[in-house]
JSON list of N, CA and C in Angstrom, two decimals:
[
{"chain": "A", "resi": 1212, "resn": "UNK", "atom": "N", "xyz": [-3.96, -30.37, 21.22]},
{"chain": "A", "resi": 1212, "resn": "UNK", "atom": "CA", "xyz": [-4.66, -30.72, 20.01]},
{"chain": "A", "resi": 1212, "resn": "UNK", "atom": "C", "xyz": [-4.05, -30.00, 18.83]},
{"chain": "A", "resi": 1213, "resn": "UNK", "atom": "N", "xyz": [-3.87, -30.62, 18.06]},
{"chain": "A", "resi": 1213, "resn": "UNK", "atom": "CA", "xyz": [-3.23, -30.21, 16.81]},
{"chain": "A", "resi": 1213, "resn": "UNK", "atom": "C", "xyz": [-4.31, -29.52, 16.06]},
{"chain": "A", "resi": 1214, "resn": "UNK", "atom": "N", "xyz": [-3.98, -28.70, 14.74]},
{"chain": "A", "resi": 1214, "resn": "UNK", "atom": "CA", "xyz": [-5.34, -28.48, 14.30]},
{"chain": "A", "resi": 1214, "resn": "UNK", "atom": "C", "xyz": [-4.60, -28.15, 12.46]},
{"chain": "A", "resi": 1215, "resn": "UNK", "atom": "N", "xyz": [-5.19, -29.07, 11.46]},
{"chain": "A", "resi": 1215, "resn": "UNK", "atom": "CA", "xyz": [-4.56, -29.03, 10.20]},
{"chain": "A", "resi": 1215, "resn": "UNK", "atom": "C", "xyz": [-5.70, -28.14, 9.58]},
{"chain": "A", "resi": 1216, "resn": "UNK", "atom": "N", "xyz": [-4.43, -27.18, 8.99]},
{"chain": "A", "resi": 1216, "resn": "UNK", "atom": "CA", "xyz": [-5.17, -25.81, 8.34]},
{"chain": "A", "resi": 1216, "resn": "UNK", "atom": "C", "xyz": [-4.86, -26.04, 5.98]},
{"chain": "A", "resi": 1217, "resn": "UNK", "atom": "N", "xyz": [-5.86, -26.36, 5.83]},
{"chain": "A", "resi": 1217, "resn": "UNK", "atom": "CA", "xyz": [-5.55, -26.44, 4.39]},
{"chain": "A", "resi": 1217, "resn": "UNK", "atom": "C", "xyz": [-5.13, -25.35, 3.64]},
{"chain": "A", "resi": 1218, "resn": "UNK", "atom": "N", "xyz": [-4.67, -25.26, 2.54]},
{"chain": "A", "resi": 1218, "resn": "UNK", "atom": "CA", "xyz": [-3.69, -24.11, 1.69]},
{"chain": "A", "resi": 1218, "resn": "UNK", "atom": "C", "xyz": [-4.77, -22.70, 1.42]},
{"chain": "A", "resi": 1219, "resn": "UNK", "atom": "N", "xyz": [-5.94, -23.39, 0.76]},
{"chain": "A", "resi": 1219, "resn": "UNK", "atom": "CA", "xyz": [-6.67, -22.02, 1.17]},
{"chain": "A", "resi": 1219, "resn": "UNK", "atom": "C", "xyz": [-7.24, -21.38, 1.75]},
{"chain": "A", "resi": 1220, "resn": "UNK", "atom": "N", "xyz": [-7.13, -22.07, 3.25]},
{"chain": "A", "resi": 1220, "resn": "UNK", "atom": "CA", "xyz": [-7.58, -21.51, 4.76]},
{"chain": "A", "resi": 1220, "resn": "UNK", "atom": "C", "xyz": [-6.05, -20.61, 4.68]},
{"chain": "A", "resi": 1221, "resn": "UNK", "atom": "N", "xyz": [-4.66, -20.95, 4.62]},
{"chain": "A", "resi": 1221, "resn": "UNK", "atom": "CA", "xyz": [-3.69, -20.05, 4.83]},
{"chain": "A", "resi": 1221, "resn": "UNK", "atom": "C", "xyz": [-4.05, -18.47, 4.07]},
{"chain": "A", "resi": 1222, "resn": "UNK", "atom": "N", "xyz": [-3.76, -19.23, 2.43]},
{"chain": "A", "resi": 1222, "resn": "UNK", "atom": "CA", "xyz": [-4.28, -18.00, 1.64]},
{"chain": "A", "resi": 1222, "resn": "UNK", "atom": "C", "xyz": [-5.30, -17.02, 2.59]},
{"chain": "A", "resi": 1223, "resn": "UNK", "atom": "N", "xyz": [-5.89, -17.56, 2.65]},
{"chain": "A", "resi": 1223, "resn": "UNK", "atom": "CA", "xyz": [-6.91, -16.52, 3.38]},
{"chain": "A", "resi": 1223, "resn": "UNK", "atom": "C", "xyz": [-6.54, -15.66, 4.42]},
{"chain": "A", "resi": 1224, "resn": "UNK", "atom": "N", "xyz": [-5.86, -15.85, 5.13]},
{"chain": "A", "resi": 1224, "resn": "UNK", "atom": "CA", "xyz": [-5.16, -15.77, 6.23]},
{"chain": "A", "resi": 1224, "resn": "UNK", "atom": "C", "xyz": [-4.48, -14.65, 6.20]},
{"chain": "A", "resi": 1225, "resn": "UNK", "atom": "N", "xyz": [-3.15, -15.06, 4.86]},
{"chain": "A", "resi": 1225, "resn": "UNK", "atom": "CA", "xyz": [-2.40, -14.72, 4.72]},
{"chain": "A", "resi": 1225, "resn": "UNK", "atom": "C", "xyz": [-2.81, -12.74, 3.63]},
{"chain": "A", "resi": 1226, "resn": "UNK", "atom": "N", "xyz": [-3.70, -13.00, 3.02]},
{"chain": "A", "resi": 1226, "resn": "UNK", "atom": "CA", "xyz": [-4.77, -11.84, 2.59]},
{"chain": "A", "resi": 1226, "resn": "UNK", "atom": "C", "xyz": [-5.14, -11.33, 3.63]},
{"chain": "A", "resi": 1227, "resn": "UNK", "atom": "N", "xyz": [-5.63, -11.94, 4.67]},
{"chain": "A", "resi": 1227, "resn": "UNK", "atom": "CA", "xyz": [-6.32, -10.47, 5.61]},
{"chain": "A", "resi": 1227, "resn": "UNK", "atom": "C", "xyz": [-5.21, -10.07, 6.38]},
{"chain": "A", "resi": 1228, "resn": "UNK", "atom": "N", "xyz": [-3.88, -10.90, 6.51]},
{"chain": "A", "resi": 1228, "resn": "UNK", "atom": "CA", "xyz": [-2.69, -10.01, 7.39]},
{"chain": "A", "resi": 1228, "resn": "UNK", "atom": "C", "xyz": [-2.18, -8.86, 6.48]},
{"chain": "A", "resi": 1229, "resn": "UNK", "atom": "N", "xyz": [-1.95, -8.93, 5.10]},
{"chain": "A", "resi": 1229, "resn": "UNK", "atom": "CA", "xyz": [-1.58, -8.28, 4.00]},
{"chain": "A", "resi": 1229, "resn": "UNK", "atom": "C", "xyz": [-2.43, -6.83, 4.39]},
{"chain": "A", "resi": 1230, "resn": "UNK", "atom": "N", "xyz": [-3.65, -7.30, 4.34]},
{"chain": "A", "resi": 1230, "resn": "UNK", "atom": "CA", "xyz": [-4.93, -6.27, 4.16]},
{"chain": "A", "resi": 1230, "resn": "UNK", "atom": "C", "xyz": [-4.20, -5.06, 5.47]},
{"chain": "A", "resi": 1231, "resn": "UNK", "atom": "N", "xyz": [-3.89, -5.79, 6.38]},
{"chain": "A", "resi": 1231, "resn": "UNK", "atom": "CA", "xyz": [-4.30, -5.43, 7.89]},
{"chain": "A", "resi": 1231, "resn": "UNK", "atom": "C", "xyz": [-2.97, -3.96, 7.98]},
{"chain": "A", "resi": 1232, "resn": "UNK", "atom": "N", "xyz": [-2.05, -4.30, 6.92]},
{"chain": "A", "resi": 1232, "resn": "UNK", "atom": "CA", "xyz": [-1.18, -3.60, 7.11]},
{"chain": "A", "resi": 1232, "resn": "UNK", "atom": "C", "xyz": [-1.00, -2.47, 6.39]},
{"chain": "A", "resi": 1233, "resn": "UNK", "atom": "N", "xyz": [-1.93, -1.27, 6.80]},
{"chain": "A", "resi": 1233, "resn": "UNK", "atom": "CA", "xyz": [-2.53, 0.24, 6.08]},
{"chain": "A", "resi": 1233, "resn": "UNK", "atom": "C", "xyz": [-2.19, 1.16, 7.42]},
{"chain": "A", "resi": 1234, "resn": "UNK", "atom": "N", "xyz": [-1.36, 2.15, 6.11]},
{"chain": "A", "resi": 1234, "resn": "UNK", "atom": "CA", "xyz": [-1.02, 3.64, 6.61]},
{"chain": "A", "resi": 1234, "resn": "UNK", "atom": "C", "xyz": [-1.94, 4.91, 6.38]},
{"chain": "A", "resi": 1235, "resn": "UNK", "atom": "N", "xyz": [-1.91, 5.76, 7.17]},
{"chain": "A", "resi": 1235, "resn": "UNK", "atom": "CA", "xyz": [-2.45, 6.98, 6.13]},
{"chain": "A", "resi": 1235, "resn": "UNK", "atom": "C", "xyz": [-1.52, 7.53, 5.50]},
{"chain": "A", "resi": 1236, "resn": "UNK", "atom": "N", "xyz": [-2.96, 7.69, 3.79]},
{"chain": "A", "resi": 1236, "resn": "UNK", "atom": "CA", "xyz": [-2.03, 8.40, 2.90]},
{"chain": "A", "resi": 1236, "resn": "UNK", "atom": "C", "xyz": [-1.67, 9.38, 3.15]},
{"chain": "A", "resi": 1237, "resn": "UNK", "atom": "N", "xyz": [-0.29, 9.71, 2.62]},
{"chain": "A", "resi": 1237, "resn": "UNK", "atom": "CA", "xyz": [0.72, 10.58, 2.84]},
{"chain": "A", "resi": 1237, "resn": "UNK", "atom": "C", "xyz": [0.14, 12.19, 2.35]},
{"chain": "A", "resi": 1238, "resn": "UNK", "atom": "N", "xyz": [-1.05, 11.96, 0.86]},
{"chain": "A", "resi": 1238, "resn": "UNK", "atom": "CA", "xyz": [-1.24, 13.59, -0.14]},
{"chain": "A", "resi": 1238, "resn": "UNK", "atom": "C", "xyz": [-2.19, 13.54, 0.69]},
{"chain": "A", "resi": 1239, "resn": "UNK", "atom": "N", "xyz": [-3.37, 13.01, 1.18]},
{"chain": "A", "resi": 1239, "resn": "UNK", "atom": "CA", "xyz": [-4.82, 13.86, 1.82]},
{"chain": "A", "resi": 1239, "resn": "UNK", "atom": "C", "xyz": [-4.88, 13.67, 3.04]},
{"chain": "A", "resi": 1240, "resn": "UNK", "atom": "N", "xyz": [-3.88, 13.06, 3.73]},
{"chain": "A", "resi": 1240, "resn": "UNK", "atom": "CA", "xyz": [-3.82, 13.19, 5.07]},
{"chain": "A", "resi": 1240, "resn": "UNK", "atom": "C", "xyz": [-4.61, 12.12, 6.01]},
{"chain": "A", "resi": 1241, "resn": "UNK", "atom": "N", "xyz": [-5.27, 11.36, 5.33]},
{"chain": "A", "resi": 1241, "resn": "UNK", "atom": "CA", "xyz": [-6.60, 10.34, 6.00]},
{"chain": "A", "resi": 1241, "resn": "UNK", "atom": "C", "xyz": [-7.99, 10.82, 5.41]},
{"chain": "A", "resi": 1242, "resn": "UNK", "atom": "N", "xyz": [-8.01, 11.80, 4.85]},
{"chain": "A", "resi": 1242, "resn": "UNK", "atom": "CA", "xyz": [-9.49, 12.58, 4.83]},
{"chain": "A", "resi": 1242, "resn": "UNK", "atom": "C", "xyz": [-10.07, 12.09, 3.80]},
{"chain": "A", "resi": 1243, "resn": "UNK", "atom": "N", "xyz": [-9.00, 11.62, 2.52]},
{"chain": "A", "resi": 1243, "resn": "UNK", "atom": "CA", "xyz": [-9.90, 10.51, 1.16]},
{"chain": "A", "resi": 1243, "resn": "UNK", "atom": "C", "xyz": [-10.46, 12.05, 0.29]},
{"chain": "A", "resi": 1244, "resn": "UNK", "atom": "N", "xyz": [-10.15, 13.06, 0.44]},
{"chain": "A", "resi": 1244, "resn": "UNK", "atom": "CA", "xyz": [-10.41, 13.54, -0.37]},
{"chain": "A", "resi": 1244, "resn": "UNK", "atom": "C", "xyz": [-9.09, 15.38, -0.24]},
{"chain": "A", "resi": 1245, "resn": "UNK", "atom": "N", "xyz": [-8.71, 15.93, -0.96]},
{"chain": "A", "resi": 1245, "resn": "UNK", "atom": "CA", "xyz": [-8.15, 16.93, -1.19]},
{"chain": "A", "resi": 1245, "resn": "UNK", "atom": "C", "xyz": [-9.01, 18.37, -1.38]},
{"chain": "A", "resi": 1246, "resn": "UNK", "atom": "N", "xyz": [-8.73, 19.28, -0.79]},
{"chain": "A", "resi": 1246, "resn": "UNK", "atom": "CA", "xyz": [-9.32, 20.58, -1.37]},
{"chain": "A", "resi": 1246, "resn": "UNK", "atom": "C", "xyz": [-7.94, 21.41, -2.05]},
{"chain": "A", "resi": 1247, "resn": "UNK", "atom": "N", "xyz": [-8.97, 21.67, -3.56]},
{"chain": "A", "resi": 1247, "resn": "UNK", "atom": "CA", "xyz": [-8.39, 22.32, -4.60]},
{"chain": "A", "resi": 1247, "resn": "UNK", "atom": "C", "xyz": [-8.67, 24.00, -4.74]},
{"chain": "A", "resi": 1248, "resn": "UNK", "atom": "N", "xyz": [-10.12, 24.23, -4.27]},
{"chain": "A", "resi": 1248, "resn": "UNK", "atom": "CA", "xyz": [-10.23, 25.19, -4.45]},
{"chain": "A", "resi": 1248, "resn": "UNK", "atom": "C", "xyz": [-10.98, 25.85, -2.93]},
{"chain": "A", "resi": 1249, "resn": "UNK", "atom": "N", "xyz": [-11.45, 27.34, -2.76]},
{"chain": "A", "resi": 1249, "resn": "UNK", "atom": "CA", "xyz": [-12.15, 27.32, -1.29]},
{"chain": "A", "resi": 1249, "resn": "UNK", "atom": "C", "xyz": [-13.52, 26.61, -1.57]},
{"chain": "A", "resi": 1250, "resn": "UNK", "atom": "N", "xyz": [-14.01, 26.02, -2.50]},
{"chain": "A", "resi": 1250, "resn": "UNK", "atom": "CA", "xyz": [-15.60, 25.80, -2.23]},
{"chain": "A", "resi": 1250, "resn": "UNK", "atom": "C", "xyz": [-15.40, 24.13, -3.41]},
{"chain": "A", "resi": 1251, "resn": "UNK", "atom": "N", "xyz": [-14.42, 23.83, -3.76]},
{"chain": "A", "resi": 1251, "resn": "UNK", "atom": "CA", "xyz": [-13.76, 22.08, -4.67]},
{"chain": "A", "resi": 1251, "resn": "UNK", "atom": "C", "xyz": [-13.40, 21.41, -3.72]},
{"chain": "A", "resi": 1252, "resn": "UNK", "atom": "N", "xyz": [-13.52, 20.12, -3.85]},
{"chain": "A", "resi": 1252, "resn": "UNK", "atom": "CA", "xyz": [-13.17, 19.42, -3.07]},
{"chain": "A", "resi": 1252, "resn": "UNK", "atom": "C", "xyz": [-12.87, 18.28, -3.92]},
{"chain": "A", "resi": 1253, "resn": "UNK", "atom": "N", "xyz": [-11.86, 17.60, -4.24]},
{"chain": "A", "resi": 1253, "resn": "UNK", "atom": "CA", "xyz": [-11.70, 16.11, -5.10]},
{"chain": "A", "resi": 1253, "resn": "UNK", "atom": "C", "xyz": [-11.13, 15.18, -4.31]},
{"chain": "A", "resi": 1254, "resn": "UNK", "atom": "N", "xyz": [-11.41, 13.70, -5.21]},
{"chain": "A", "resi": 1254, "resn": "UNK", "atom": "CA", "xyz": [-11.06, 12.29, -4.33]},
{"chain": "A", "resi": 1254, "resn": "UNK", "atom": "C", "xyz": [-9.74, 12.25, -4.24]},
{"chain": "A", "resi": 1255, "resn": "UNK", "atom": "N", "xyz": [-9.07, 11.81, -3.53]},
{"chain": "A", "resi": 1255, "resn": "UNK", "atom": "CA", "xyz": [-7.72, 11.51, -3.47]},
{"chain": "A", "resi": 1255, "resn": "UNK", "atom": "C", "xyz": [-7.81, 10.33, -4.48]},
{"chain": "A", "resi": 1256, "resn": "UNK", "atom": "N", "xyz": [-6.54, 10.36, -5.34]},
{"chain": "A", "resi": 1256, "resn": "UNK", "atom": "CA", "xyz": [-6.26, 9.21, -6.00]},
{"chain": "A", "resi": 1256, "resn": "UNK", "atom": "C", "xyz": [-5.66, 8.28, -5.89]},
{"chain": "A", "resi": 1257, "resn": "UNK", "atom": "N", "xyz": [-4.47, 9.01, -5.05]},
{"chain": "A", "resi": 1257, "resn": "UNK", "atom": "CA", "xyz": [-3.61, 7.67, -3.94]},
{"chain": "A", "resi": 1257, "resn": "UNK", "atom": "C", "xyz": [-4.66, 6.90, -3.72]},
{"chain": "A", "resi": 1258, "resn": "UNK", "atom": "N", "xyz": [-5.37, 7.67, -2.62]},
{"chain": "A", "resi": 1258, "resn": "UNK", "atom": "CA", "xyz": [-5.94, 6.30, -1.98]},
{"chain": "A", "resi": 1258, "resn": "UNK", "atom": "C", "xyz": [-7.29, 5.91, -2.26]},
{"chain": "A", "resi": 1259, "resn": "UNK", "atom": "N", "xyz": [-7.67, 6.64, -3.33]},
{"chain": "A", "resi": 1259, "resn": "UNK", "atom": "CA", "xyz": [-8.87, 6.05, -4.29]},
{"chain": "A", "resi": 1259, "resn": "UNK", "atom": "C", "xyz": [-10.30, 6.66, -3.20]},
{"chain": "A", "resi": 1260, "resn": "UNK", "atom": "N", "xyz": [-9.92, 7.97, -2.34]},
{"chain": "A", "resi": 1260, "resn": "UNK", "atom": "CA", "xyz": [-11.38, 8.54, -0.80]},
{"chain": "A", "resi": 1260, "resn": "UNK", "atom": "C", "xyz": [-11.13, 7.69, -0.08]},
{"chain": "A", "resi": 1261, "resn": "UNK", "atom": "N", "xyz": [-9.98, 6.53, 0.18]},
{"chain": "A", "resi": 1261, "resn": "UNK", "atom": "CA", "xyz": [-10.54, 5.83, 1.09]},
{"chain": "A", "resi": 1261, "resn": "UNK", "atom": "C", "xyz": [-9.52, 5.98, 2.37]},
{"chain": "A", "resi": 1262, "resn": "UNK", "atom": "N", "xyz": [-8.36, 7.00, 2.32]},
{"chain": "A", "resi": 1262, "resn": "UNK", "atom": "CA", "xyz": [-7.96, 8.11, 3.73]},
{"chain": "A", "resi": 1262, "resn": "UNK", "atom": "C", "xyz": [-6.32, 6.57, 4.20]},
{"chain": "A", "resi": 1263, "resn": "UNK", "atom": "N", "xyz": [-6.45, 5.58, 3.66]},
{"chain": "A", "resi": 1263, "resn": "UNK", "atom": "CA", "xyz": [-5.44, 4.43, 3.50]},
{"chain": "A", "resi": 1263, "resn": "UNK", "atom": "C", "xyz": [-4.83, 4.05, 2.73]},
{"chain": "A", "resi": 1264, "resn": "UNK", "atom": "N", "xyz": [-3.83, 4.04, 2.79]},
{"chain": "A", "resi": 1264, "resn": "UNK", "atom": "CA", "xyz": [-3.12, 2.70, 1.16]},
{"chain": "A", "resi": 1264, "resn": "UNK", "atom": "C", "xyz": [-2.44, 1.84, 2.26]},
{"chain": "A", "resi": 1265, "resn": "UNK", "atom": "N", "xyz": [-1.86, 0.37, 1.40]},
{"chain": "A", "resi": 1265, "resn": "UNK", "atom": "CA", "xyz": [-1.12, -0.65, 2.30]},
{"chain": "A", "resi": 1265, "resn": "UNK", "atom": "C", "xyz": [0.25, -0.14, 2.27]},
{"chain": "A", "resi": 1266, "resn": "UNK", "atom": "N", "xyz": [1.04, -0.57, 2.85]},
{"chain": "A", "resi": 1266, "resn": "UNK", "atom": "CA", "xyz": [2.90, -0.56, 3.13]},
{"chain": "A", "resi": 1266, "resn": "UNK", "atom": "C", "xyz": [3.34, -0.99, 1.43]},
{"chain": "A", "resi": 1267, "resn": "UNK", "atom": "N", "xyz": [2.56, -1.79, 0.80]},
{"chain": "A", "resi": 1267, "resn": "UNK", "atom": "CA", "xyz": [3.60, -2.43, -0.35]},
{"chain": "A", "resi": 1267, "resn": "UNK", "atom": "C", "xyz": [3.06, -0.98, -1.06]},
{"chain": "A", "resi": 1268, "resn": "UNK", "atom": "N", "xyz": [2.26, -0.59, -1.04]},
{"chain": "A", "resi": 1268, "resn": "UNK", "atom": "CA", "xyz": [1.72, 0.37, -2.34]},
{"chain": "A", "resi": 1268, "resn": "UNK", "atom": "C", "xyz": [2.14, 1.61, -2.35]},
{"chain": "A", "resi": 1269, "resn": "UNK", "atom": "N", "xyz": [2.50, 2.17, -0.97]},
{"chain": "A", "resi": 1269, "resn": "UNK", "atom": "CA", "xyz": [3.42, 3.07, -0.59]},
{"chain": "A", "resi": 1269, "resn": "UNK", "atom": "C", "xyz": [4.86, 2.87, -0.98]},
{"chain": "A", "resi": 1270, "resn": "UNK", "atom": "N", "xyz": [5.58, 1.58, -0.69]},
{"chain": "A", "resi": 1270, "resn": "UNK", "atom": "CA", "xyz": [7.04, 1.53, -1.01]},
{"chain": "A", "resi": 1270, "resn": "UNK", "atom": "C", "xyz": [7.24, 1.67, -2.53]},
{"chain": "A", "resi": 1271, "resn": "UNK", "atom": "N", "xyz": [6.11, 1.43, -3.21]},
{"chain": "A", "resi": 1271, "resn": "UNK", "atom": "CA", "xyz": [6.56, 1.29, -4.75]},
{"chain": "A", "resi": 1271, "resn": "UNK", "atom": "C", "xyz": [6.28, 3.26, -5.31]},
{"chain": "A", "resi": 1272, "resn": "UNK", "atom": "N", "xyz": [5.89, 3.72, -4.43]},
{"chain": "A", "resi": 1272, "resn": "UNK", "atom": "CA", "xyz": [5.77, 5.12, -4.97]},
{"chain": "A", "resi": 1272, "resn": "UNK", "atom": "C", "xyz": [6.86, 5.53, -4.33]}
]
């Protein structure tokens, strides 16, 4: 059985393979946040706290 997939069923598709392809960031290690001081703690900005960035967002840094 064949099965016809329309352009924004691909798009879609093609967004969550994009999505799918996350490293940990390189400055906080995965943790989404940095310690600055013994008792500070701030967000990572790479990866905005969230301990990931994708492959494209990494190659451009």
């Amino acid at each position: 059985m064949s099965h016809a997939v329309s352009t924004t069923e691909k798009k879609k598709v093609q967004s969550v393979s994009n999505a799918l392809n996350l490293k940990t960031c390189i400055k906080c290690g995965g943790n989404g946040y940095m310690k600055s001081s013994p008792n500070c703690y701030h967000t990572c900005l790479t990866c905005l706290g969230k301990g990931l960035i994708s492959e494209q967002l990494e190659s451009i840094n």
